PDB file of N, CA and C in Angstrom:
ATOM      1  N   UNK C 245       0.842  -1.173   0.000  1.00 67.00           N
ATOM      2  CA  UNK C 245       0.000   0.000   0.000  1.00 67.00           C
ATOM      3  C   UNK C 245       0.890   1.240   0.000  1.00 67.00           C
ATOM      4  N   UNK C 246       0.557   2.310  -0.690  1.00 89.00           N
ATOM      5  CA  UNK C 246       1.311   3.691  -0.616  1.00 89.00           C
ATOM      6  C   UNK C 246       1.363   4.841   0.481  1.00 89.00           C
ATOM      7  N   UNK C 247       2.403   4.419   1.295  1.00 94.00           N
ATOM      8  CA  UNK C 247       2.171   5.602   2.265  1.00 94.00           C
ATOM      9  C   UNK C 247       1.729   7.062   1.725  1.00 94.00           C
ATOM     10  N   UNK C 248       1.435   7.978   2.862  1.00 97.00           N
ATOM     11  CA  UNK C 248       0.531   8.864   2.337  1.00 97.00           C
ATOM     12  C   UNK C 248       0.954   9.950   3.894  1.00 97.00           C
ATOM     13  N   UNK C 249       0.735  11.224   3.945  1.00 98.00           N
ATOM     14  CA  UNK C 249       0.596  11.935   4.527  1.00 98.00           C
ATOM     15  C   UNK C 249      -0.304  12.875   4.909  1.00 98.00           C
ATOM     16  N   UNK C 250      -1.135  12.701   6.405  1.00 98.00           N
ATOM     17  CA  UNK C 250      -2.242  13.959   6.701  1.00 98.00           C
ATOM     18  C   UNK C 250      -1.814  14.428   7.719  1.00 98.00           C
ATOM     19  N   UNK C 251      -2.682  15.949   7.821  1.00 98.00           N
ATOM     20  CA  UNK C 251      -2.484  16.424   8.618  1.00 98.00           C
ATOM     21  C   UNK C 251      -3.925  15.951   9.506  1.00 98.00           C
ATOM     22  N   UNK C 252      -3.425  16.507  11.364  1.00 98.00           N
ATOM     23  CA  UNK C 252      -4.555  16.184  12.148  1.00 98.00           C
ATOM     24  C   UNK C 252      -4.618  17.490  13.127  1.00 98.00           C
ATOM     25  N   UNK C 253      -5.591  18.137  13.185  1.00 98.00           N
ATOM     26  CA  UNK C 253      -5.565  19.460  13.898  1.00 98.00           C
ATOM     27  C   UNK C 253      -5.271  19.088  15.897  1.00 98.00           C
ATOM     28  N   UNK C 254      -4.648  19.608  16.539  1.00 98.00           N
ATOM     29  CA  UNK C 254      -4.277  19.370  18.436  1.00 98.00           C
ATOM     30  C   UNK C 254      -5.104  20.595  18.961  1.00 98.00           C
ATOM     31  N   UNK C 255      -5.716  20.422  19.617  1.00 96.00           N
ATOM     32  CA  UNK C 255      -6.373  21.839  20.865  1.00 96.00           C
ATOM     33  C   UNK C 255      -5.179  21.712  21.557  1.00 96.00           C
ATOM     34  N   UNK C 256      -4.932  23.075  21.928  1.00 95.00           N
ATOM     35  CA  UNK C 256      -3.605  23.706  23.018  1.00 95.00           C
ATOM     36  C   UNK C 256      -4.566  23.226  23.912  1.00 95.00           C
ATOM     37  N   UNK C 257      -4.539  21.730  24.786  1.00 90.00           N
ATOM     38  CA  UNK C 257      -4.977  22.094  26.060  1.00 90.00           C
ATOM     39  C   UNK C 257      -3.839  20.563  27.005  1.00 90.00           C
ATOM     40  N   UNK C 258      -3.872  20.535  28.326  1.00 81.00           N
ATOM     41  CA  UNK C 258      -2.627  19.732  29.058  1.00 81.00           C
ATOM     42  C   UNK C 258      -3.256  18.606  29.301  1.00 81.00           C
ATOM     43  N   UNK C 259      -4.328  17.639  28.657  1.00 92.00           N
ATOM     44  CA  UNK C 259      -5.090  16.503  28.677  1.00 92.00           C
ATOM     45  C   UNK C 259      -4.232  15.746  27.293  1.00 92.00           C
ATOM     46  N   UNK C 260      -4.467  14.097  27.317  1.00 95.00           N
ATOM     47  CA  UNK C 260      -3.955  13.721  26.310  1.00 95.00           C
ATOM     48  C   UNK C 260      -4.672  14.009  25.091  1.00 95.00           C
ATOM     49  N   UNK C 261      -4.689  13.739  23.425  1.00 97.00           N
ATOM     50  CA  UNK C 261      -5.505  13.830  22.530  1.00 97.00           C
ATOM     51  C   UNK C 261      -5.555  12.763  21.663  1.00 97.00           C
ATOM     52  N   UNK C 262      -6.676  11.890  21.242  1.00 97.00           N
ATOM     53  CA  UNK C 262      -6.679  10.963  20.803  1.00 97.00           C
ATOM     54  C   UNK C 262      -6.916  11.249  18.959  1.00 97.00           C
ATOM     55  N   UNK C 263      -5.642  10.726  18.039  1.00 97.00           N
ATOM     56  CA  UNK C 263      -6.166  10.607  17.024  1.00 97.00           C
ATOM     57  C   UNK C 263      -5.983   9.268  16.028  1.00 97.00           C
ATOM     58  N   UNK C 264      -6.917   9.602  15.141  1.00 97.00           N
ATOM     59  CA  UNK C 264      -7.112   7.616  14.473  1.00 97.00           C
ATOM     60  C   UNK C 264      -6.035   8.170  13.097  1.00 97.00           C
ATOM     61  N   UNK C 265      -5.635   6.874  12.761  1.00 97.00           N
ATOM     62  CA  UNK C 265      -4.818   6.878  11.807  1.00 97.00           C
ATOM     63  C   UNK C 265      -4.818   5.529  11.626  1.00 97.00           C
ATOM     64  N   UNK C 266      -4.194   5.128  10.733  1.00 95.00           N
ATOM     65  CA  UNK C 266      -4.351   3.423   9.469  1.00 95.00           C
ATOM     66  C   UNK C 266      -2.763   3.457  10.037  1.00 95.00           C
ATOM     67  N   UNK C 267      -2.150   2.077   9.938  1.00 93.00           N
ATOM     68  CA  UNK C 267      -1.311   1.854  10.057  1.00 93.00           C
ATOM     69  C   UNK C 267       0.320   1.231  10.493  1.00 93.00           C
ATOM     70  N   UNK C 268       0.886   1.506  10.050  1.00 93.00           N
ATOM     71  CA  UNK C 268       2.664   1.729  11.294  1.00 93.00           C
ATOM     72  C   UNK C 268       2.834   3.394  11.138  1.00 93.00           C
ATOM     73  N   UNK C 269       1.757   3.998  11.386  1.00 96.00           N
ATOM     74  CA  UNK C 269       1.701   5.755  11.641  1.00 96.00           C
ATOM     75  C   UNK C 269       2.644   6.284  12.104  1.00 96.00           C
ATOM     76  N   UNK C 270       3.227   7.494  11.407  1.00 97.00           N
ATOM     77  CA  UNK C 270       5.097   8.176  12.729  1.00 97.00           C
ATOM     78  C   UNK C 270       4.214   9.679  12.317  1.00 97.00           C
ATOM     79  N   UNK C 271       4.851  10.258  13.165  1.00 98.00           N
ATOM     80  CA  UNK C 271       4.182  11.945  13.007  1.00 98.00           C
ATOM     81  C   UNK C 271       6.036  12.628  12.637  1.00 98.00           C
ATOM     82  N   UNK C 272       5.579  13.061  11.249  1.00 98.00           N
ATOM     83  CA  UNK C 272       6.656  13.479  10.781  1.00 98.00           C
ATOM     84  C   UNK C 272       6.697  14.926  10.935  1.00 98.00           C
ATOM     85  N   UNK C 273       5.840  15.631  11.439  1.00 98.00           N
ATOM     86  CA  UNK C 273       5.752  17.482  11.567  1.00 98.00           C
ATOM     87  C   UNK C 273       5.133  18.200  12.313  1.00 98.00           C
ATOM     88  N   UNK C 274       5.576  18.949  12.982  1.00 98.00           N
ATOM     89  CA  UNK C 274       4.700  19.746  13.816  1.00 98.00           C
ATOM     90  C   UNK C 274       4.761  21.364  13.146  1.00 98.00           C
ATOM     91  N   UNK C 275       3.579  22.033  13.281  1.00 98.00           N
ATOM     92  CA  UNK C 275       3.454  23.529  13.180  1.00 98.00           C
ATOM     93  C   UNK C 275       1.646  23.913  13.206  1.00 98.00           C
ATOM     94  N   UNK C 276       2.197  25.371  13.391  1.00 98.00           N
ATOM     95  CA  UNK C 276       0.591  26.146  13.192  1.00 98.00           C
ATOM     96  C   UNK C 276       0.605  25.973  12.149  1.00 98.00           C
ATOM     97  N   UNK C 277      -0.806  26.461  11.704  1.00 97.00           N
ATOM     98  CA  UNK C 277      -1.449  26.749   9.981  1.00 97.00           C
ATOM     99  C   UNK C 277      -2.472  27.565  10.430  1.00 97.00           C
ATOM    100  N   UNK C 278      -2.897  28.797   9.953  1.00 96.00           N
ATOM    101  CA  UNK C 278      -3.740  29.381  10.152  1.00 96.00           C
ATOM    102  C   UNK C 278      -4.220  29.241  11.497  1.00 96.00           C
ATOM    103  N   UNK C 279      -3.252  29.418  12.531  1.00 95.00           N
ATOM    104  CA  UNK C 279      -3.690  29.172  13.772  1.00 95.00           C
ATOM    105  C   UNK C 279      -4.249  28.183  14.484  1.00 95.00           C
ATOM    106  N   UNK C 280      -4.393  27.229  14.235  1.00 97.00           N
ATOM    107  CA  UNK C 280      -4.003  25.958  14.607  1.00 97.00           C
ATOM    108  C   UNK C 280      -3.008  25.327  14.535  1.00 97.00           C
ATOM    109  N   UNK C 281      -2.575  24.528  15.933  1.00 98.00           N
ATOM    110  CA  UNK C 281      -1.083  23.789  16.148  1.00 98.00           C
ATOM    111  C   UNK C 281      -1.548  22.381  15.594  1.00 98.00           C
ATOM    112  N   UNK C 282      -0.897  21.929  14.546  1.00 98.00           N
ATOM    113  CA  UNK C 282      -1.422  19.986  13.521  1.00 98.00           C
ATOM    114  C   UNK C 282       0.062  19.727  13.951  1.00 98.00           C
ATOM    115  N   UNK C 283      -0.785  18.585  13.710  1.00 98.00           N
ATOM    116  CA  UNK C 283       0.697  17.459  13.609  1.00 98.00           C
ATOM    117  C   UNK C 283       0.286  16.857  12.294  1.00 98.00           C
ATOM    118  N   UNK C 284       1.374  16.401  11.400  1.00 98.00           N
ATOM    119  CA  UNK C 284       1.299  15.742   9.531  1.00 98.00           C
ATOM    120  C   UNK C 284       1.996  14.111  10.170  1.00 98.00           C
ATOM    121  N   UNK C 285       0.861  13.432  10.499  1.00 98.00           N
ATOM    122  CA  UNK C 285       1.368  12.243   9.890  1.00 98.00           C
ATOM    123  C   UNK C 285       1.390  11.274   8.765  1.00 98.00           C
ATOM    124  N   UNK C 286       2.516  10.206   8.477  1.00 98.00           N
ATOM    125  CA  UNK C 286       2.728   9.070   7.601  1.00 98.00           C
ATOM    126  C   UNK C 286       2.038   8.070   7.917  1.00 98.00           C
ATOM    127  N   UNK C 287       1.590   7.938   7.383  1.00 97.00           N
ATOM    128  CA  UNK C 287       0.527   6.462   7.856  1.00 97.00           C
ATOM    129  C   UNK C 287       0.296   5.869   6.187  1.00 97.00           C
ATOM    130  N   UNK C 288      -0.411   4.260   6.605  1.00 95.00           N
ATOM    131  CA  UNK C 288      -0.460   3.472   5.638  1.00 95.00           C
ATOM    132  C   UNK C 288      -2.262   3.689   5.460  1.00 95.00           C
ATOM    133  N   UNK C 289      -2.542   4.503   4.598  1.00 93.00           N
ATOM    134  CA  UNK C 289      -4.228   4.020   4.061  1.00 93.00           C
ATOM    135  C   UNK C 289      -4.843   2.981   3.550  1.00 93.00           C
ATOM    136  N   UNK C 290      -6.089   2.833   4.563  1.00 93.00           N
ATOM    137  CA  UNK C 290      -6.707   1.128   4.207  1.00 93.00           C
ATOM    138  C   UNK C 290      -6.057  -0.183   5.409  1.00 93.00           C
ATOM    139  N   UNK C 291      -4.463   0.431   6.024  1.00 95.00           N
ATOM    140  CA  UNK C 291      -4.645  -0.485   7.034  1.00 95.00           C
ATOM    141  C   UNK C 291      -5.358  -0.846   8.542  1.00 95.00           C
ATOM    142  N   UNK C 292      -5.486  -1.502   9.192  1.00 95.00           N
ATOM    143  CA  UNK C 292      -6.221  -1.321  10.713  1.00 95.00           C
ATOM    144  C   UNK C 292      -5.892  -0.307  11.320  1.00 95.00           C
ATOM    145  N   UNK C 293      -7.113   0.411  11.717  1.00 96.00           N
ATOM    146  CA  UNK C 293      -6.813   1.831  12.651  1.00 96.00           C
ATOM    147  C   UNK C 293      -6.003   1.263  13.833  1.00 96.00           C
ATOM    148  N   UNK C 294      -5.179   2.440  14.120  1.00 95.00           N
ATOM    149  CA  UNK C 294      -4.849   2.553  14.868  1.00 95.00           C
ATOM    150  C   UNK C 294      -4.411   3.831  15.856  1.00 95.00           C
ATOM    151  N   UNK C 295      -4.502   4.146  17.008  1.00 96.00           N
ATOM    152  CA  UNK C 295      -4.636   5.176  17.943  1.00 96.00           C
ATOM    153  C   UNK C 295      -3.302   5.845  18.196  1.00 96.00           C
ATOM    154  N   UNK C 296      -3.112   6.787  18.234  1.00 97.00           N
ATOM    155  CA  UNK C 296      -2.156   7.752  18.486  1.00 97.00           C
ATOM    156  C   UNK C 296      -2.209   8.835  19.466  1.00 97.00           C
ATOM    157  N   UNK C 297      -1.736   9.280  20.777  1.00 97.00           N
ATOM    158  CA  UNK C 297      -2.091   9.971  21.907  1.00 97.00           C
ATOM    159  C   UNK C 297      -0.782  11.218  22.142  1.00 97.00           C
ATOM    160  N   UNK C 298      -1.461  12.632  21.753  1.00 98.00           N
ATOM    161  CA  UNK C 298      -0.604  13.285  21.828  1.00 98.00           C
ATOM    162  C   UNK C 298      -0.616  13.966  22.928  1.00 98.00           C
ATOM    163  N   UNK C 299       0.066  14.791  23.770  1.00 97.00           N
ATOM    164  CA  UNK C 299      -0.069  15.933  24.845  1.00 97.00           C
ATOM    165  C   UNK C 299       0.670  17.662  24.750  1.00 97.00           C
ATOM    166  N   UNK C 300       0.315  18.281  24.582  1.00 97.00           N
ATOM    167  CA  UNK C 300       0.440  19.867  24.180  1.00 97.00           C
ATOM    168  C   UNK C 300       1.213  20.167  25.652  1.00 97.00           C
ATOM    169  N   UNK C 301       2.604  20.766  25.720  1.00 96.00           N
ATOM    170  CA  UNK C 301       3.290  21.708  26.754  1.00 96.00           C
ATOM    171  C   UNK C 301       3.431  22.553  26.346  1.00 96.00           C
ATOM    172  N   UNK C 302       3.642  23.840  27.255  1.00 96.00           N
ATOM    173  CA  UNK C 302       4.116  25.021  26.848  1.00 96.00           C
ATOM    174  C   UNK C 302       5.362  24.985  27.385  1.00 96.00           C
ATOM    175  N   UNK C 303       6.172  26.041  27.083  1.00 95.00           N
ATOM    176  CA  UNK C 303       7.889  25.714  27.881  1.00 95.00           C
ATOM    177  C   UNK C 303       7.724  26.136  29.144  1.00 95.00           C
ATOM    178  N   UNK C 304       8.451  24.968  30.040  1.00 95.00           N
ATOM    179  CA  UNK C 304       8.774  25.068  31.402  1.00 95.00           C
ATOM    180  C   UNK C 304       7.451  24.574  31.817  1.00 95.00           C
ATOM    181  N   UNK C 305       6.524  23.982  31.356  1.00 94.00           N
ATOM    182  CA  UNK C 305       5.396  23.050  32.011  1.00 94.00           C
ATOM    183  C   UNK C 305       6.705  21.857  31.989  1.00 94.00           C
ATOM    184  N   UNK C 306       6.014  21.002  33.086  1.00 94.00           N
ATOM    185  CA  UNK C 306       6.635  19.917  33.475  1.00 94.00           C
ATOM    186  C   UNK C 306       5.909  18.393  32.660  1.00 94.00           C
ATOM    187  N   UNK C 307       7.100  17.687  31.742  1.00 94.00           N
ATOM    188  CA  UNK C 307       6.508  16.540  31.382  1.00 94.00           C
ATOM    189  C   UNK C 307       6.277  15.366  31.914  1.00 94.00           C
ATOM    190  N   UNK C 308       5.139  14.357  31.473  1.00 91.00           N
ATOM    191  CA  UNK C 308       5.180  13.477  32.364  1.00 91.00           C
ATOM    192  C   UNK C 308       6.208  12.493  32.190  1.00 91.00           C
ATOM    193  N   UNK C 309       6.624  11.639  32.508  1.00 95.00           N
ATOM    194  CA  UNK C 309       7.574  10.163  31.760  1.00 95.00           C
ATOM    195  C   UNK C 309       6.485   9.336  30.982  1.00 95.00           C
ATOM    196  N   UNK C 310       6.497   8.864  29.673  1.00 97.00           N
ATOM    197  CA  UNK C 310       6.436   7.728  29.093  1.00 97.00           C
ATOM    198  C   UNK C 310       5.652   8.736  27.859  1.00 97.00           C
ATOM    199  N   UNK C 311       6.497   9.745  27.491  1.00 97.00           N
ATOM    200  CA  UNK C 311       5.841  10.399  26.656  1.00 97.00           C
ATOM    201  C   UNK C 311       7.591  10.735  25.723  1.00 97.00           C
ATOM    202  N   UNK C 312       7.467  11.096  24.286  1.00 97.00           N
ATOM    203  CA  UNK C 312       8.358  10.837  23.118  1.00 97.00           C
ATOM    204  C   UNK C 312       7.965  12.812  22.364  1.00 97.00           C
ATOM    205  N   UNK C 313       8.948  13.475  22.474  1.00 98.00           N
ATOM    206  CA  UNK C 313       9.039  14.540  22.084  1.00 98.00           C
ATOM    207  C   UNK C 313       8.892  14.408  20.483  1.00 98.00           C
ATOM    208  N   UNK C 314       7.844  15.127  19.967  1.00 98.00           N
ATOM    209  CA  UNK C 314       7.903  15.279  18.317  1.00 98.00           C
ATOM    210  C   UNK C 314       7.659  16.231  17.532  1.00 98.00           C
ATOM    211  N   UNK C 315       7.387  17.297  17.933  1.00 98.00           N
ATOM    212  CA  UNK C 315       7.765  18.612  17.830  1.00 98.00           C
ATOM    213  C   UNK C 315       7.370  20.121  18.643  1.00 98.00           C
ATOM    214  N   UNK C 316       7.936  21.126  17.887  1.00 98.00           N
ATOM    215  CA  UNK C 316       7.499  22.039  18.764  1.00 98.00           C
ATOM    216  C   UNK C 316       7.257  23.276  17.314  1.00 98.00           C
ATOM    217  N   UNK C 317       6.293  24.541  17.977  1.00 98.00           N
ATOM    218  CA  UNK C 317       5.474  25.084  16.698  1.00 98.00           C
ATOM    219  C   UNK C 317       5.445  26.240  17.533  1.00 98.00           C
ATOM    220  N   UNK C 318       5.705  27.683  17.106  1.00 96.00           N
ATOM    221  CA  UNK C 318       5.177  29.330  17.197  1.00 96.00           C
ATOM    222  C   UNK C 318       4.097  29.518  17.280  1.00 96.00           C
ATOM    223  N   UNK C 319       3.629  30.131  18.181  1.00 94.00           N
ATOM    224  CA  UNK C 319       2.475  30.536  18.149  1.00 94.00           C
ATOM    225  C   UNK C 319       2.394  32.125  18.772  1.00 94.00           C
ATOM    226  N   UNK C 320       2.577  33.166  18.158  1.00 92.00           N
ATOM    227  CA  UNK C 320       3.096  34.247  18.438  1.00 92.00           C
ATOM    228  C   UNK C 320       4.178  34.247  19.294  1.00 92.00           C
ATOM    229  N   UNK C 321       3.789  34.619  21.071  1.00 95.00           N
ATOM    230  CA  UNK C 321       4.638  34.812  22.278  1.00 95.00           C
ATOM    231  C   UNK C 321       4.619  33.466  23.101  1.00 95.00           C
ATOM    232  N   UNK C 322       3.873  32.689  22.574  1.00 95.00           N
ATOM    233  CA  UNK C 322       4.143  31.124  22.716  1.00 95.00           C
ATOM    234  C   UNK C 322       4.559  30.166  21.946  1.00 95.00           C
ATOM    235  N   UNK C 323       5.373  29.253  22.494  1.00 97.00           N
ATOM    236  CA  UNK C 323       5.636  28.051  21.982  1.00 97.00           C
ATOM    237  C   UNK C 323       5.277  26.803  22.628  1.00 97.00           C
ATOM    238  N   UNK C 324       5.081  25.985  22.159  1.00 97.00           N
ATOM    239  CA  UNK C 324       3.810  24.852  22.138  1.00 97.00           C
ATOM    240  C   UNK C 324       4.968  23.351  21.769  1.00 97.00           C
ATOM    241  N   UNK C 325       5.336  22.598  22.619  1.00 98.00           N
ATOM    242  CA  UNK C 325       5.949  21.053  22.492  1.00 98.00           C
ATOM    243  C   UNK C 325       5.171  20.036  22.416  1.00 98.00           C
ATOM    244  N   UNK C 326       4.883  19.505  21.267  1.00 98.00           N
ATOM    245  CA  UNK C 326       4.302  17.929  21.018  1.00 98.00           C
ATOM    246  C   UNK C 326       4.589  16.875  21.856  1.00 98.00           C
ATOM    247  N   UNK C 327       4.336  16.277  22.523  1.00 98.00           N
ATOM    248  CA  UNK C 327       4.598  14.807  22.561  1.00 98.00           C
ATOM    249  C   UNK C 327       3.873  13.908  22.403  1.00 98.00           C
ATOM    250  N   UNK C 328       4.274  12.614  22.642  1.00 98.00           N
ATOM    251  CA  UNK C 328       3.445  11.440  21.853  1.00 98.00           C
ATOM    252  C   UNK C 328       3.755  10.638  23.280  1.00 98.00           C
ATOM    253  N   UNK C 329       2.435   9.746  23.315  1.00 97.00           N
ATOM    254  CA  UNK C 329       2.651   8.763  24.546  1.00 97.00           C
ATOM    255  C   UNK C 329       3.183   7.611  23.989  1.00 97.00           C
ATOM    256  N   UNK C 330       3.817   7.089  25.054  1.00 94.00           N
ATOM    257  CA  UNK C 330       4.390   5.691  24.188  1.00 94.00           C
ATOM    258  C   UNK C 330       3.846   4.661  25.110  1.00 94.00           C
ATOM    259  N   UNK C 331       3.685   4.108  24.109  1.00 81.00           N
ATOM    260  CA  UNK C 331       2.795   2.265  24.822  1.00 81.00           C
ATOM    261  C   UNK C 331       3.949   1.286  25.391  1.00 81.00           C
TER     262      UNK C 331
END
């Protein structure tokens, strides 16, 4: 099957966020777009969903452990760190 790339829109908020994706899914990008903070993942279309759990920091919030840094994005006088939970 042909990998493929989407984007998935994150709410700035300090709860985890659940998104579906097909796949062996990796999140290859973080940034705003028109004011929203997305993450662009690679994923395989057409394979079994599968779940992906991100969490939004701002700098100098404290992270939890068992979480995988994957990016970080401008947002005027803020900046905003991705992470991904890991299973």
């Amino acid at each position: 099957m042909t990998r493929r790339v989407f984007k998935y829109p994150l709410e700035i908020t300090g709860g985890d966020q659940v998104v579906h994706t097909s796949g062996e899914a990796v999140a290859r990008h973080v940034a705003m777009q028109n004011g929203i903070l997305c993450v662009w993942i690679e994923c395989e279309p057409g394979e079994p969903e599968v779940e992906k759990n991100f969490r939004v920091h701002g700098t100098g919030h404290p992270i939890d452990d068992g979480y995988s840094w994957r990016g970080t994005a401008e947002a005027g006088q803020f900046i905003w760190h991705v992470y991904e939970r890991n299973f």
